[in-house]
Coordinates of C-alpha atoms and ligand atoms in Angstrom, one line a residue:
Chain A
M1 CA -0.6 25.8 -29.2
N2 CA 2.3 23.9 -27.9
W3 CA 1.2 23.6 -24.4
W4 CA -2.1 23.1 -25.2
V5 CA -1.0 19.9 -26.9
V6 CA 0.7 19.3 -23.6
R7 CA -2.3 19.6 -21.6
M8 CA -4.3 17.8 -24.5
I9 CA -1.8 14.7 -24.1
K10 CA -1.3 14.4 -20.6
T11 CA -5.6 14.2 -20.7
L12 CA -5.6 11.5 -22.9
K13 CA -2.9 9.5 -20.9
R14 CA -5.0 10.4 -16.9
S15 CA -7.9 9.1 -18.9
F16 CA -6.7 6.0 -20.5
A17 CA -5.5 5.2 -17.1
V18 CA -9.1 5.4 -16.1
A19 CA -9.8 3.3 -18.7
K20 CA -7.5 0.8 -17.4
K21 CA -9.5 0.5 -14.2
D22 CA -12.7 0.9 -15.3
M23 CA -11.8 -2.7 -17.7
L24 CA -10.3 -4.2 -14.9
I25 CA -13.4 -3.6 -12.3
F26 CA -16.6 -3.6 -14.2
Y27 CA -16.3 -5.9 -17.1
L28 CA -17.0 -8.3 -15.0
K29 CA -20.0 -7.4 -13.4
G30 CA -22.8 -9.2 -13.6
P31 CA -25.0 -6.6 -14.9
V32 CA -22.9 -5.6 -17.5
I33 CA -22.7 -9.0 -18.8
I34 CA -26.1 -9.9 -18.6
M35 CA -26.9 -6.5 -20.4
G36 CA -24.2 -7.0 -22.8
L37 CA -23.9 -10.2 -23.6
V38 CA -26.7 -12.4 -22.6
F39 CA -29.7 -9.9 -23.4
P40 CA -28.2 -9.0 -27.7
F41 CA -28.4 -12.9 -27.6
F42 CA -31.9 -13.6 -26.5
L43 CA -32.6 -10.8 -28.4
F44 CA -31.1 -11.6 -31.8
L45 CA -32.8 -15.9 -31.2
A46 CA -36.2 -13.6 -31.2
F47 CA -35.4 -11.4 -34.3
L48 CA -34.3 -14.7 -36.2
I49 CA -36.8 -17.2 -35.3
G50 CA -39.7 -17.8 -37.6
R51 CA -38.9 -15.2 -40.3
H52 CA -37.2 -16.0 -43.6
L53 CA -34.3 -13.6 -43.2
S54 CA -31.3 -13.6 -45.7
G55 CA -28.1 -13.1 -44.6
E56 CA -27.4 -9.8 -45.4
Q57 CA -30.5 -9.4 -43.5
L58 CA -29.0 -11.5 -40.7
F59 CA -25.4 -9.9 -40.8
V60 CA -26.9 -6.5 -40.3
G61 CA -29.4 -7.4 -37.9
L62 CA -27.1 -9.7 -35.4
T63 CA -24.0 -6.6 -35.9
A64 CA -26.1 -3.8 -35.1
M65 CA -27.7 -5.1 -32.1
T66 CA -24.2 -6.1 -30.8
A67 CA -22.2 -2.9 -31.3
F68 CA -25.6 -1.6 -30.0
F69 CA -25.9 -3.2 -27.1
T70 CA -22.3 -4.0 -25.8
S71 CA -21.5 -0.5 -26.6
T72 CA -23.7 0.8 -24.0
A73 CA -23.2 -2.2 -21.2
V74 CA -20.5 -0.5 -19.0
G75 CA -20.7 3.2 -19.6
P76 CA -24.3 4.0 -17.5
T77 CA -23.4 2.1 -14.1
I78 CA -19.5 3.1 -13.7
I79 CA -20.3 6.8 -12.0
P80 CA -23.4 5.1 -10.1
W81 CA -21.6 2.4 -8.9
E82 CA -18.3 4.3 -8.0
C83 CA -20.2 6.6 -5.6
R84 CA -21.9 3.7 -4.0
G85 CA -18.3 2.1 -3.1
R86 CA -17.6 5.4 -2.1
T87 CA -14.3 5.8 -4.3
F88 CA -15.6 8.6 -6.9
E89 CA -14.1 11.1 -4.2
R90 CA -11.1 9.5 -4.2
L91 CA -11.3 10.0 -8.0
V92 CA -12.2 13.2 -8.7
A93 CA -9.6 15.0 -6.0
S94 CA -6.9 12.8 -8.1
P95 CA -4.9 15.6 -10.2
V96 CA -7.5 14.6 -13.5
S97 CA -10.3 16.5 -15.0
L98 CA -14.2 15.4 -15.4
T99 CA -13.7 14.9 -18.6
A100 CA -10.8 13.4 -18.5
I101 CA -12.4 10.9 -16.0
L102 CA -15.4 10.8 -18.8
L103 CA -12.7 10.5 -21.7
G104 CA -11.6 7.5 -19.5
D105 CA -14.8 5.6 -19.0
L106 CA -15.9 6.2 -22.7
Q107 CA -12.8 4.5 -23.8
A108 CA -13.7 2.0 -21.6
S109 CA -17.4 1.8 -23.5
F110 CA -15.6 1.8 -26.5
Y111 CA -13.2 -0.7 -26.7
F112 CA -16.2 -3.2 -25.0
G113 CA -18.2 -3.0 -28.2
L114 CA -15.6 -2.8 -30.5
A115 CA -14.0 -6.2 -29.2
I116 CA -16.9 -8.1 -28.8
T117 CA -18.5 -6.4 -32.0
F118 CA -15.7 -7.8 -34.7
T119 CA -15.5 -11.1 -32.4
I120 CA -18.9 -11.7 -33.1
A121 CA -19.1 -9.9 -36.7
L122 CA -16.1 -11.2 -38.2
P123 CA -16.6 -14.9 -38.2
S124 CA -20.2 -14.3 -38.9
L125 CA -19.2 -12.8 -41.9
A126 CA -17.3 -15.8 -42.9
Y127 CA -19.9 -18.3 -42.2
L128 CA -22.7 -16.7 -43.7
S129 CA -20.0 -16.1 -47.0
I130 CA -20.9 -12.4 -47.3
H131 CA -18.4 -9.9 -48.5
P132 CA -19.4 -6.2 -47.2
S133 CA -17.2 -3.0 -48.4
F134 CA -14.7 -3.2 -45.9
G135 CA -14.0 0.6 -45.7
I136 CA -17.4 1.2 -44.9
F137 CA -17.8 -1.6 -42.3
L138 CA -14.7 -0.8 -40.6
L139 CA -15.3 3.1 -40.4
S140 CA -19.2 3.0 -39.5
T141 CA -18.2 0.4 -36.8
L142 CA -15.7 2.2 -35.1
L143 CA -18.3 5.5 -35.4
A144 CA -20.8 4.3 -34.6
V145 CA -19.2 2.1 -31.3
L146 CA -18.0 5.9 -30.3
S147 CA -21.5 7.4 -31.1
F148 CA -23.2 4.5 -28.3
S149 CA -19.9 4.9 -25.8
A150 CA -20.7 8.3 -25.5
M151 CA -24.5 8.1 -25.6
T152 CA -24.1 6.0 -21.8
V153 CA -21.9 9.5 -20.7
L154 CA -25.4 10.9 -21.1
M155 CA -27.4 8.6 -19.6
S156 CA -24.9 8.2 -16.4
S157 CA -25.1 11.5 -15.9
Y158 CA -28.9 12.2 -14.8
P159 CA -30.6 11.6 -12.2
P160 CA -26.7 11.5 -10.7
T161 CA -27.9 8.7 -8.0
D162 CA -25.7 5.6 -6.7
I163 CA -27.9 3.2 -7.3
P164 CA -26.7 1.2 -10.3
A165 CA -29.9 -0.3 -10.5
D166 CA -31.9 2.6 -11.0
V167 CA -29.3 4.3 -14.1
M168 CA -29.4 0.6 -15.5
M169 CA -33.4 0.5 -15.7
L170 CA -33.7 3.7 -17.3
S171 CA -31.3 3.7 -20.1
S172 CA -32.8 0.2 -20.7
L173 CA -35.8 2.1 -22.0
V174 CA -34.1 3.9 -24.0
K175 CA -32.2 1.7 -25.4
F176 CA -35.0 -0.7 -26.3
S177 CA -36.9 2.3 -27.5
L178 CA -34.6 3.7 -30.0
L179 CA -34.2 -0.9 -31.0
F180 CA -37.4 -0.7 -32.4
I181 CA -37.1 3.0 -34.3
S182 CA -33.6 2.0 -35.8
G183 CA -34.8 0.0 -38.7
I184 CA -33.5 -2.8 -37.9
F185 CA -36.8 -5.5 -37.3
V186 CA -38.3 -3.2 -40.6
P187 CA -36.1 -1.5 -43.0
L188 CA -36.1 2.1 -43.4
R189 CA -37.8 1.8 -47.0
S190 CA -40.5 -0.3 -45.6
L191 CA -41.8 1.9 -43.2
P192 CA -44.6 5.0 -43.1
P193 CA -43.7 8.2 -43.7
Y194 CA -44.0 9.4 -39.8
G195 CA -41.8 5.9 -38.8
R196 CA -39.2 7.2 -41.3
W197 CA -39.4 11.0 -39.6
I198 CA -38.8 9.2 -35.6
S199 CA -35.9 7.1 -37.2
L200 CA -34.3 10.0 -37.7
L201 CA -33.7 10.4 -34.0
S202 CA -31.8 7.3 -33.2
P203 CA -28.1 7.3 -33.8
L204 CA -28.6 3.1 -34.7
T205 CA -30.8 4.1 -37.4
Y206 CA -27.2 6.0 -39.3
Y207 CA -25.3 2.7 -38.3
V208 CA -27.9 0.0 -39.8
D209 CA -28.3 2.3 -42.6
A210 CA -24.5 2.2 -43.2
L211 CA -24.0 -1.5 -42.6
R212 CA -26.5 -1.7 -45.6
H213 CA -24.9 0.3 -47.7
A214 CA -21.6 -1.7 -46.9
L215 CA -24.2 -4.5 -48.1
G216 CA -24.8 -2.6 -51.2
G217 CA -28.3 -1.4 -50.5
G218 CA -28.5 1.7 -47.6
Y219 CA -31.5 3.9 -48.3
L220 CA -30.1 7.6 -47.1
P221 CA -27.1 8.8 -48.5
L222 CA -23.7 7.3 -47.0
P223 CA -22.4 10.3 -45.7
I224 CA -25.0 12.1 -43.8
D225 CA -24.5 8.4 -41.9
F226 CA -21.1 9.0 -41.0
I227 CA -21.6 12.6 -40.5
M228 CA -24.9 12.0 -38.4
L229 CA -23.0 9.0 -36.3
A230 CA -20.2 11.7 -35.8
F231 CA -22.6 14.3 -34.8
F232 CA -24.5 12.1 -32.0
G233 CA -21.4 11.3 -30.7
L234 CA -20.1 14.8 -30.1
A235 CA -23.2 15.9 -28.8
F236 CA -23.8 13.4 -26.3
F237 CA -20.7 13.3 -24.8
F238 CA -20.8 17.5 -25.1
V239 CA -24.3 17.5 -23.6
G240 CA -23.5 14.6 -20.9
S241 CA -20.5 16.1 -19.5
T242 CA -22.0 19.6 -19.4
I243 CA -24.9 17.8 -17.0
H244 CA -22.4 15.4 -15.4
G245 CA -20.7 19.2 -14.5
R246 CA -23.8 20.4 -13.1
V247 CA -24.9 17.9 -10.9
L248 CA -20.8 16.7 -9.9
E249 CA -21.6 18.3 -6.2
R250 CA -25.1 16.5 -5.5
R251 CA -23.1 13.1 -5.7
F252 CA -20.6 14.1 -2.3
T253 CA -22.8 13.2 0.7
Chain B
M1 CA 4.1 32.6 0.3
K2 CA 1.4 30.7 2.6
T3 CA 0.9 26.9 1.3
I4 CA -3.2 27.3 1.9
E5 CA -4.7 30.1 1.9
A6 CA -8.4 30.6 2.3
S7 CA -10.3 33.8 2.2
G8 CA -14.0 34.5 3.2
L9 CA -14.7 30.7 2.1
T10 CA -18.6 30.6 2.4
K11 CA -20.4 27.3 1.1
Y12 CA -24.8 27.5 1.0
Y13 CA -26.0 24.2 0.0
G14 CA -29.8 25.0 -1.2
S15 CA -30.8 28.0 1.8
L16 CA -28.3 25.9 4.2
L17 CA -25.5 28.0 5.2
A18 CA -22.7 24.9 5.9
V19 CA -19.5 27.3 6.1
D20 CA -19.5 31.1 6.6
N21 CA -17.0 33.6 5.5
V22 CA -14.4 31.3 6.8
S23 CA -10.5 32.9 6.3
F24 CA -6.6 30.9 7.7
S25 CA -3.7 30.1 6.2
V26 CA -1.3 27.3 6.5
K27 CA 2.0 28.3 6.4
R28 CA 4.5 25.6 4.8
G29 CA 5.5 22.7 6.5
E30 CA 2.7 23.0 9.1
V31 CA 0.1 20.6 11.1
F32 CA -3.0 22.5 10.8
G33 CA -5.4 20.9 12.3
F34 CA -9.7 21.2 11.9
L35 CA -11.6 20.2 14.8
G36 CA -15.4 21.1 15.5
P37 CA -18.4 19.2 16.1
N38 CA -20.2 16.9 13.9
G39 CA -21.6 18.7 11.2
A40 CA -19.9 22.0 11.6
G41 CA -18.6 22.3 8.4
K42 CA -15.2 20.6 8.2
T43 CA -15.8 18.1 5.5
T44 CA -16.9 20.8 3.5
T45 CA -14.0 23.2 4.2
V46 CA -11.8 20.4 3.3
R47 CA -13.8 19.6 -0.3
M48 CA -13.8 23.7 -1.2
L49 CA -10.1 23.3 -0.4
T50 CA -9.1 20.4 -2.3
G51 CA -10.9 21.8 -5.9
I52 CA -14.1 19.3 -5.0
L53 CA -16.6 21.6 -4.7
R54 CA -16.9 25.2 -5.6
P55 CA -17.6 27.9 -2.7
S56 CA -20.5 30.2 -3.2
R57 CA -18.1 33.1 -2.4
G58 CA -14.3 34.0 -1.6
E59 CA -11.6 32.3 -2.7
V60 CA -8.8 29.1 -2.4
R61 CA -5.0 29.4 -3.1
V62 CA -2.9 26.0 -2.7
L63 CA 0.8 26.7 -3.3
G64 CA 0.1 29.6 -5.3
Y65 CA -2.3 28.1 -7.3
D66 CA -6.4 29.6 -7.6
M67 CA -8.5 26.3 -6.7
L68 CA -11.2 27.9 -8.6
D69 CA -9.3 27.5 -12.2
E70 CA -10.1 24.3 -13.9
H71 CA -6.8 24.1 -14.9
E72 CA -4.5 25.7 -12.0
K73 CA -6.5 23.4 -9.8
I74 CA -5.2 20.1 -12.1
L75 CA -1.2 21.5 -12.0
A76 CA -2.1 22.3 -8.0
R77 CA -3.6 18.6 -6.8
E78 CA -0.3 17.0 -8.9
M79 CA 1.6 18.0 -5.3
M80 CA -1.6 17.6 -2.8
G81 CA -2.6 14.4 -1.4
I82 CA -6.0 13.8 -0.7
V83 CA -7.8 11.4 1.9
P84 CA -11.7 12.0 1.7
E85 CA -14.0 11.2 4.8
M86 CA -15.0 7.6 4.5
A87 CA -13.2 6.7 1.0
N88 CA -12.7 3.4 0.0
P89 CA -10.1 1.9 -2.6
Y90 CA -10.8 -0.1 -5.2
V91 CA -12.3 -3.0 -3.8
D92 CA -12.2 -5.0 -7.0
L93 CA -8.7 -3.9 -7.3
T94 CA -5.4 -5.4 -5.1
A95 CA -3.5 -2.8 -3.1
M96 CA -0.6 -2.9 -5.5
G97 CA -3.6 -2.3 -8.0
N98 CA -4.3 1.1 -6.4
L99 CA -1.5 2.2 -6.0
R100 CA -0.7 2.1 -9.8
L101 CA -4.1 3.4 -10.7
M102 CA -3.2 6.4 -8.3
G103 CA 0.6 6.9 -9.8
E104 CA -0.7 6.5 -12.9
L105 CA -3.3 9.5 -12.3
Y106 CA -0.7 11.5 -10.8
G107 CA 1.0 11.3 -14.4
M108 CA 4.0 8.9 -12.5
G109 CA 6.5 6.8 -14.9
K110 CA 6.0 3.0 -14.4
R111 CA 9.2 2.5 -12.8
E112 CA 8.5 5.7 -10.1
I113 CA 5.0 4.0 -9.4
E114 CA 6.0 0.7 -8.9
K115 CA 9.6 1.5 -6.8
R116 CA 7.9 4.0 -4.7
A117 CA 4.2 1.3 -4.6
L118 CA 6.3 -0.9 -2.7
D119 CA 8.2 1.3 -0.1
L120 CA 4.5 3.0 0.9
L121 CA 3.2 -0.7 0.7
K122 CA 6.1 -2.0 3.3
L123 CA 5.9 1.3 5.1
F124 CA 1.9 0.9 6.3
G125 CA 2.5 -3.1 6.2
L126 CA 0.6 -4.3 3.6
Y127 CA 3.9 -5.7 1.6
E128 CA 2.5 -9.0 2.3
R129 CA -0.8 -8.6 0.9
R130 CA 0.0 -6.5 -1.9
K131 CA -1.6 -9.2 -4.1
S132 CA -4.9 -10.0 -3.1
K133 CA -8.1 -7.6 -3.6
V134 CA -9.0 -5.3 -1.0
R135 CA -12.0 -6.4 -0.9
A136 CA -10.6 -9.2 2.0
F137 CA -8.7 -5.9 3.8
S138 CA -10.0 -4.8 6.8
K139 CA -10.9 -1.2 7.7
G140 CA -7.6 -0.5 9.4
M141 CA -5.7 -1.8 6.4
R142 CA -7.9 -0.4 3.8
Q143 CA -7.6 3.2 5.8
R144 CA -3.9 2.7 5.4
L145 CA -3.8 1.5 2.0
I146 CA -6.2 4.6 1.2
L147 CA -3.1 6.9 2.6
A148 CA -0.5 5.3 1.2
M149 CA -2.7 6.0 -2.3
A150 CA -2.4 9.6 -1.3
L151 CA 1.2 9.7 -0.5
I152 CA 1.7 8.0 -4.2
G153 CA 3.1 11.1 -5.6
D154 CA 4.9 12.1 -2.9
P155 CA 3.0 15.5 -2.1
E156 CA 3.9 18.7 -1.0
V157 CA 0.5 18.9 0.7
L158 CA -1.4 16.5 2.6
F159 CA -5.3 17.0 3.4
L160 CA -6.4 14.3 5.5
D161 CA -10.4 14.4 6.5
E162 CA -10.3 12.0 10.0
P163 CA -7.7 9.7 9.0
T164 CA -8.0 8.1 11.9
S165 CA -11.6 7.8 13.0
G166 CA -12.6 4.1 13.7
L167 CA -9.4 2.3 13.4
D168 CA -8.5 0.5 16.1
V169 CA -5.1 2.0 18.7
I170 CA -2.7 0.0 16.4
S171 CA -3.7 1.3 13.0
A172 CA -4.4 4.9 14.3
R173 CA -0.8 4.9 15.6
M174 CA 0.8 3.9 12.3
I175 CA -1.2 6.7 11.3
R176 CA 0.0 9.7 13.2
D177 CA 3.3 8.4 12.9
I178 CA 3.5 8.7 9.4
I179 CA 1.6 11.9 9.8
R180 CA 4.7 13.2 11.8
D181 CA 6.5 11.5 9.7
E182 CA 5.7 13.5 6.3
H183 CA 5.3 16.7 8.8
R184 CA 9.6 16.0 9.7
K185 CA 10.3 15.4 5.8
G186 CA 9.0 19.6 6.0
R187 CA 5.4 18.4 4.0
T188 CA 2.4 21.1 5.4
I189 CA -0.4 18.9 6.5
F190 CA -4.2 19.5 7.1
L191 CA -6.0 17.5 9.6
T192 CA -9.2 16.9 9.9
T193 CA -9.8 15.1 13.5
H194 CA -12.8 14.6 16.3
N195 CA -9.9 13.1 18.7
M196 CA -8.3 15.9 20.6
A197 CA -5.3 14.0 21.9
E198 CA -4.4 13.3 18.1
A199 CA -4.8 17.0 17.6
N200 CA -2.8 18.0 20.7
E201 CA 0.3 15.3 19.6
L202 CA 0.9 16.1 15.8
C203 CA -0.4 19.9 15.5
Q204 CA 1.2 22.9 15.3
R205 CA -2.0 24.9 15.0
V206 CA -5.5 24.4 15.2
A207 CA -8.4 25.9 14.4
I208 CA -12.2 25.4 15.8
I209 CA -15.0 25.5 13.6
R210 CA -18.6 25.6 14.7
R211 CA -21.8 25.9 12.9
G212 CA -19.6 27.3 9.2
K213 CA -17.9 30.3 11.8
L214 CA -14.3 30.0 12.8
V215 CA -14.6 31.0 16.6
A216 CA -10.6 30.1 17.6
I217 CA -7.7 29.5 15.6
D218 CA -4.4 29.2 17.8
T219 CA -1.2 26.6 18.7
P220 CA -2.6 23.9 21.1
E221 CA -0.6 25.5 24.0
K222 CA -2.5 29.3 23.8
L223 CA -5.8 27.8 23.1
K224 CA -5.5 25.9 26.7
T225 CA -4.8 29.5 28.0
L226 CA -8.3 30.7 27.4
G227 CA -9.7 27.8 29.9
K228 CA -11.2 28.5 33.0
G229 CA -8.3 27.7 35.4
L230 CA -6.6 25.1 36.5
S231 CA -7.6 22.1 38.5
V232 CA -6.3 19.2 40.7
E233 CA -6.9 15.7 40.4
V234 CA -6.7 13.6 43.8
S235 CA -7.4 10.0 45.1
F236 CA -7.8 8.8 48.7
E237 CA -7.9 5.4 50.4
P238 CA -10.2 5.1 51.4
M239 CA -11.9 7.4 49.2
V240 CA -14.2 9.9 51.4
F241 CA -14.5 13.6 50.6
E242 CA -17.1 16.1 51.1
G243 CA -16.7 18.8 48.6
S244 CA -17.0 21.6 51.7
A245 CA -14.2 20.8 53.0
I246 CA -11.8 22.9 50.3
D247 CA -12.0 26.5 50.4
S248 CA -10.1 27.3 47.5
A249 CA -12.1 24.8 45.3
L250 CA -14.2 26.6 42.5
R251 CA -16.4 23.5 41.7
V252 CA -15.7 19.8 42.2
E253 CA -16.3 16.9 40.3
H254 CA -16.2 13.2 40.8
R255 CA -14.5 11.1 38.3
G256 CA -14.1 7.7 39.0
D257 CA -11.8 6.6 41.9
K258 CA -10.6 10.4 41.6
I259 CA -11.6 13.9 42.2
R260 CA -11.1 17.2 39.9
I261 CA -11.3 20.2 42.1
Y262 CA -11.1 23.6 39.8
T263 CA -9.7 26.3 41.2
D264 CA -7.5 29.6 40.7
D265 CA -4.9 29.0 43.0
P266 CA -3.4 25.3 42.8
D267 CA -1.1 26.2 45.8
A268 CA -3.6 26.6 48.7
T269 CA -5.9 23.8 46.9
I270 CA -3.0 21.5 47.4
R271 CA -2.1 22.7 51.2
E272 CA -5.5 22.3 51.9
L273 CA -5.9 18.8 50.4
V274 CA -2.9 17.6 52.0
R275 CA -4.2 19.0 56.0
Y276 CA -7.5 17.3 54.8
A277 CA -6.0 13.5 54.3
E278 CA -4.0 14.0 57.6
E279 CA -7.1 15.0 59.9
K280 CA -9.2 12.2 58.3
G281 CA -6.3 10.2 58.1
L282 CA -6.7 9.3 54.9
R283 CA -3.9 8.2 52.5
I284 CA -2.9 10.0 49.4
V285 CA -2.8 7.6 46.3
S286 CA -2.3 10.2 44.0
L287 CA -2.2 13.8 43.3
K288 CA -1.5 16.2 40.2
T289 CA -2.4 19.4 38.8
L290 CA -4.0 19.7 35.4
S291 CA -4.1 22.5 33.2
P292 CA -7.0 22.3 30.8
S293 CA -6.9 19.7 28.3
L294 CA -7.7 21.1 24.5
E295 CA -11.0 18.9 25.2
D296 CA -11.8 20.8 28.2
I297 CA -11.2 24.2 25.7
F298 CA -13.1 22.7 23.0
V299 CA -16.0 21.5 25.0
E300 CA -15.9 25.0 26.3
L301 CA -15.6 27.1 23.0
V302 CA -18.9 24.8 21.1
G303 CA -21.0 24.2 24.3
G304 CA -20.4 20.3 24.1
K305 CA -23.1 20.4 21.7
D306 CA -23.4 18.8 18.2
D307 CA -24.2 21.8 15.3
Ligands
LIG401 N1 -24.2 17.4 -0.3 C1 -24.8 17.9 0.8 N2 -25.9 18.6 0.8 C2 -26.7 19.3 1.7 N3 -26.2 19.2 2.6 C3 -25.1 19.3 3.4 C4 -24.3 18.7 2.3 N4 -23.1 18.0 2.8 C5 -23.2 18.6 4.0 N5 -24.2 19.2 4.2 C6 -24.9 20.1 6.0 O1 -23.3 21.0 6.0 C7 -23.2 20.9 7.5 C8 -21.8 20.5 7.6 O2 -20.9 19.5 7.2 P1 -20.1 18.5 6.8 O3 -19.6 17.6 6.5 O4 -19.3 19.6 6.7 O5 -19.9 19.1 8.9 P2 -18.3 18.1 9.2 O6 -18.1 19.2 9.8 O7 -17.4 17.6 8.3 O8 -19.0 17.2 9.8 P3 -18.8 15.3 10.6 O9 -17.7 15.7 11.9 O10 -20.0 14.9 10.7 O11 -17.9 14.9 9.2 C9 -24.1 20.0 7.9 O12 -25.4 21.0 8.4 C10 -24.3 19.0 7.0 O13 -25.4 19.0 6.8
LIG402 MG1 -16.5 15.5 8.3

């Protein structure tokens, strides 16, 4: 048992070194800023304009979109960028497991998502004078950002390309599809039954619903929201790292 | 215990057999050269030795650790320094930032990293540039930094895949000097190179691989005895020479202002050459006997063609 703990701590420490590197290098890349900050901003404007939304609805839409887009902005392209820059083999050859590397990349997404989501959400709470249940808001945001970050591990796994734009395009496609089925634009209870079934496939749905719970009006049972966010996170990371392991050799040319 | 042990290493890329049943071992403290033409399977072999690629068949042990076991591999890597072929440092980080990252990946403490990094930056002539982003570095500077990064953890074993390729004389020499220093400190070094002079100068033993198969493995001097005969190189003034004049010559090659005569009996050839010069009234500018170079052997063994 003891050696296992030592090994875990070692893995976590080294994955943090990987995350630090990601933060120093990739946060400031143009496409990350555009996909993570500029894009959700305009989407939010589109969501806002010409509709009569309550403060609560505004808050849910803004927070959910920010969390979703910021936590998925960095992750998908880190490894393609590393392959392109010919730094990936060096990294894989260092004394860290692939899991630790992926865990590091996940953290980079997680910190980015968390920092910006809170930076946007907290002032807007004050501005709109909304008082959510803070515990639910905090826990669901943590779980959601973690789950979205894990999704980027899956997104970057296939195809094993060294062209960041390719991954960016594919992941944007997935992100937009998820955005429109997640009950932001149309609340779950107003969706037709088949729409509701489809929406259950998106992790974002559970976050939106949990946020509505925090404001006193969710649709699904709250524990389900939490469980599903955690489940999606674990599944994304597990499946993602398995695929990464399978295709790893194809990245070295 | 051998420092590196490879047995029956085989690697297929799809149906292409890139490395075919390669076995060898490297002793502790040895500089081991790995030579071969382009596409022979050198990089593939190094990647299997370092656990980057999984062999299709065969086993690898480094420092006694099984490189096919995910956990043992990490333990071995903590004592290994690796310079992959055509690798880059992170261009958006500074030289110091790159070294710091490597130190952290090797699980070193903060103090230790700072001290070691500064030593290495001085050693590699990068100290003044330690705070500039690597983006502004020349190829030679980057390659020196890559080697410094491999040395951060003071590794027992170094794997260098063409560390001097494409560098100017000064950078290449600096890297060779550091390889020699590491050898003096008792480190084991696995060196892939295309530069025969470099292999001859640095390595205790070399292996030559061709089309995925080992074709020779020995000390450079013993390999040279495999070569076909000795030769005599001469330069006259004025430069007039008919090949038929020398009876003991096996083959004659004109090389610039010199002539190289392959022979089984250098003594007889030299006597004939001197007599020839006297008869024709030529001045002997230079005259020397040559044993085959490692390059000659290499060309002989691999047939002078790429694979
Ligand atoms: N990722 C890969 N996928 C498919 N084939 C590959 C891959 N990497 C190498 N090969 C093939 O395997 C063979 C050996 O390649 P390798 O890179 O090991 O040669 P090398 O000896 O390092 O050559 P060089 O001197 O050019 O670096 C070559 O025929 C090459 O085309
Ligand atoms: Mg190579």
